[in-house]
Amino acid sequence: MKMESGWQDHLHFGLFGEHVLIDGLHLDSAWSFFLAASLTVSICVSERILTYALAKQWTPFSSRRPSRLGTALWRTCLYWLVTFDRLLYMLIGMTFSLWLILIAVTTLAAGQFVIEYTDLASRSAHDNENMREPLLDSPSSDHFVSDSASPYPPRPNRPRAKSKPESIFIHPNQSNLARADAAAVQMGISGDTERVKGNVYHEDEDAWEHGRGRDVARELLLGRQ
């Protein structure tokens, strides 16, 4: 459908005299198309640059510390300019000229490629710096900084001492060594050991025989009296 002013309500590649933003700029010749394409590229490049500056929180007051109000006003101005550029290339796209739409999309994609490539380059450089100086971001360096900033002297890292008993008592019934010694004593293979005593009476006293315990005890009591 062709309007009286030459504007088309569908996508096309022709030059039908569509009006492009500025008064007097109509798509009716190659020269006017070149001017409209240059204007489209300028708007799209400006939008990408401002978007990148807004994302990176760029500010011209980097030499001095700006106030919170000044920073908020600056970022608001950047957002206003970005939104204005986006509305401008939206209006250019409303001419339904496929040439201008392709130019706008290609310019925006090229700008995004430059942004992504720049971010990847700076990120890889930062990673290489961390590989060369790994102690800068390591937990041990943070611990060192916190210790140096503390007003108290650092405490030496001494191993924690654990108290151990000099000897541990093990009942003979639960000791395999004691059982082996007792078996050896009973068989007459070996004598007394630290764990097992074969003779429980003194050498100058009579040994207790089986069945004479009462007699030996009576003799001991009478002898002591």
XYZ file of C-alpha atoms in Angstrom:
225
model
C 0.000 0.000 0.000
C 1.503 3.302 -1.062
C 0.609 6.514 0.748
C 0.423 9.954 -0.849
C 3.684 11.007 0.847
C 5.521 7.958 -0.499
C 5.570 6.082 2.853
C 5.104 2.316 2.654
C 3.469 0.313 5.436
C 5.504 -2.828 4.706
C 9.168 -3.758 4.446
C 10.768 -2.751 1.172
C 14.087 -1.938 -0.491
C 12.901 0.955 -2.600
C 13.342 4.709 -2.246
C 9.838 6.078 -2.013
C 10.593 9.416 -0.367
C 10.165 8.283 3.245
C 10.950 10.958 5.819
C 13.886 10.107 8.131
C 13.948 12.051 11.425
C 15.313 15.377 10.111
C 13.223 17.858 8.164
C 14.162 17.747 4.506
C 15.755 14.265 4.649
C 13.697 12.053 2.355
C 14.696 8.737 0.850
C 14.289 9.758 -2.763
C 17.875 9.579 -4.046
C 21.201 7.851 -3.483
C 22.621 10.934 -1.759
C 19.705 11.185 0.667
C 20.017 7.462 1.374
C 23.728 7.927 2.136
C 22.925 10.740 4.578
C 20.194 8.650 6.255
C 22.570 5.665 6.532
C 25.297 7.870 8.067
C 22.796 9.249 10.573
C 21.671 5.722 11.467
C 25.255 4.530 12.021
C 26.034 7.569 14.198
C 22.986 6.995 16.398
C 23.684 3.255 16.818
C 27.378 3.784 17.616
C 26.475 6.482 20.135
C 23.972 4.144 21.796
C 26.555 1.349 22.147
C 29.207 3.666 23.581
C 26.817 5.171 26.107
C 25.507 1.729 27.062
C 29.065 0.511 27.651
C 29.872 3.580 29.761
C 26.700 3.044 31.792
C 27.455 -0.655 32.322
C 31.058 0.034 33.396
C 29.915 2.870 35.695
C 32.251 5.271 33.941
C 32.392 8.783 35.337
C 34.494 11.822 34.354
C 35.083 12.534 38.051
C 37.477 9.618 38.513
C 40.305 11.940 39.646
C 38.347 12.993 42.721
C 35.744 11.273 44.803
C 32.322 12.464 43.614
C 29.351 12.886 45.858
C 26.508 10.410 45.817
C 24.192 13.041 44.342
C 26.646 13.909 41.554
C 27.138 10.243 40.640
C 23.389 9.628 40.541
C 22.823 12.688 38.320
C 25.607 11.648 35.930
C 24.302 8.099 35.540
C 20.786 9.416 35.061
C 22.007 11.667 32.222
C 23.727 8.706 30.579
C 20.530 6.677 30.837
C 18.564 9.563 29.297
C 20.935 9.734 26.321
C 20.873 5.954 25.837
C 17.083 5.896 25.857
C 16.945 8.834 23.432
C 19.270 7.060 20.966
C 17.194 3.881 21.171
C 14.028 5.785 20.395
C 15.727 7.475 17.431
C 16.788 4.262 15.710
C 13.351 2.821 16.497
C 11.840 5.719 14.549
C 14.308 5.061 11.712
C 13.119 1.475 11.622
C 9.531 2.709 11.342
C 10.328 3.910 7.808
C 10.114 0.175 6.884
C 13.208 0.585 4.749
C 15.030 -2.736 4.929
C 18.303 -1.092 3.969
C 18.217 1.242 6.975
C 17.036 -1.552 9.287
C 19.901 -3.814 8.182
C 22.394 -0.970 8.639
C 21.097 -0.294 12.156
C 21.170 -3.950 13.207
C 24.633 -4.514 11.725
C 26.026 -1.423 13.457
C 24.582 -2.475 16.813
C 25.957 -6.004 16.410
C 29.408 -4.670 15.467
C 29.399 -2.412 18.516
C 28.409 -5.332 20.734
C 31.240 -7.398 19.252
C 33.750 -4.679 20.168
C 32.345 -4.539 23.708
C 32.520 -8.313 24.167
C 36.032 -8.509 22.715
C 37.236 -5.726 24.998
C 35.724 -7.379 28.058
C 37.285 -10.746 27.218
C 40.696 -9.152 26.668
C 40.625 -7.334 30.001
C 39.362 -10.470 31.759
C 42.148 -12.647 30.331
C 44.755 -10.039 31.289
C 43.401 -10.026 34.846
C 43.542 -13.843 34.982
C 47.143 -13.853 33.747
C 48.081 -11.330 36.423
C 46.545 -13.527 39.091
C 48.494 -16.532 37.767
C 51.769 -14.615 37.995
C 50.994 -13.345 41.497
C 48.740 -15.991 43.040
C 49.355 -14.823 46.606
C 47.521 -11.556 46.110
C 44.079 -13.157 46.214
C 44.881 -16.278 48.226
C 43.327 -16.860 51.665
C 46.771 -16.979 53.243
C 47.523 -13.441 52.083
C 44.204 -12.233 53.495
C 45.107 -13.899 56.788
C 48.486 -12.170 56.701
C 46.902 -8.800 56.060
C 44.395 -9.284 58.865
C 47.170 -10.335 61.238
C 49.326 -7.354 60.328
C 46.396 -4.990 60.810
C 45.628 -6.395 64.258
C 46.873 -4.274 67.201
C 47.899 -7.398 69.107
C 51.108 -9.308 68.377
C 50.626 -12.438 66.272
C 50.406 -15.696 68.121
C 52.905 -18.368 67.107
C 51.443 -21.407 65.471
C 52.405 -24.091 67.958
C 51.197 -27.647 67.606
C 48.653 -28.510 70.220
C 50.152 -30.881 72.777
C 48.152 -33.943 73.691
C 48.637 -35.477 77.110
C 49.439 -39.175 77.002
C 49.620 -41.462 80.035
C 52.995 -43.035 80.692
C 51.492 -46.508 80.980
C 48.096 -47.996 80.308
C 46.879 -50.876 82.485
C 45.537 -53.847 80.555
C 43.949 -56.665 82.489
C 45.750 -60.002 81.980
C 42.537 -61.604 80.826
C 42.429 -59.069 77.954
C 46.134 -59.252 77.060
C 47.314 -61.824 74.530
C 50.893 -61.348 75.736
C 49.911 -62.117 79.330
C 48.081 -65.232 78.204
C 51.108 -66.433 76.249
C 53.417 -65.794 79.230
C 51.071 -67.666 81.571
C 50.976 -70.657 79.233
C 54.776 -70.651 78.984
C 55.135 -70.536 82.799
C 52.697 -73.402 83.273
C 54.533 -75.512 80.728
C 57.890 -74.704 82.332
C 59.248 -73.158 79.151
C 60.068 -69.787 80.714
C 60.219 -68.156 84.117
C 58.462 -65.190 85.646
C 57.826 -62.101 83.544
C 56.589 -58.579 84.238
C 53.079 -59.640 83.365
C 52.909 -63.130 84.958
C 54.399 -64.442 88.200
C 54.655 -68.197 88.585
C 55.355 -68.176 92.359
C 53.166 -65.921 94.426
C 54.875 -66.759 97.747
C 58.234 -65.712 99.111
C 61.182 -68.071 98.784
C 61.651 -68.415 102.604
C 58.039 -69.476 103.131
C 56.365 -72.822 102.497
C 54.427 -73.219 99.359
C 50.719 -73.782 99.582
C 49.817 -77.233 98.408
C 46.443 -78.263 97.175
C 44.169 -79.162 100.117
C 46.512 -77.782 102.829
C 45.532 -74.156 102.703
C 43.943 -74.126 106.150
C 46.909 -75.885 107.790
C 49.447 -73.537 106.264
C 47.381 -70.527 107.256
C 47.070 -71.813 110.855
C 50.823 -72.401 111.048
C 51.509 -68.910 109.763
C 49.161 -67.371 112.323
C 50.597 -69.428 115.222
C 54.169 -68.653 114.117
C 53.473 -64.912 114.045
C 51.898 -65.008 117.491
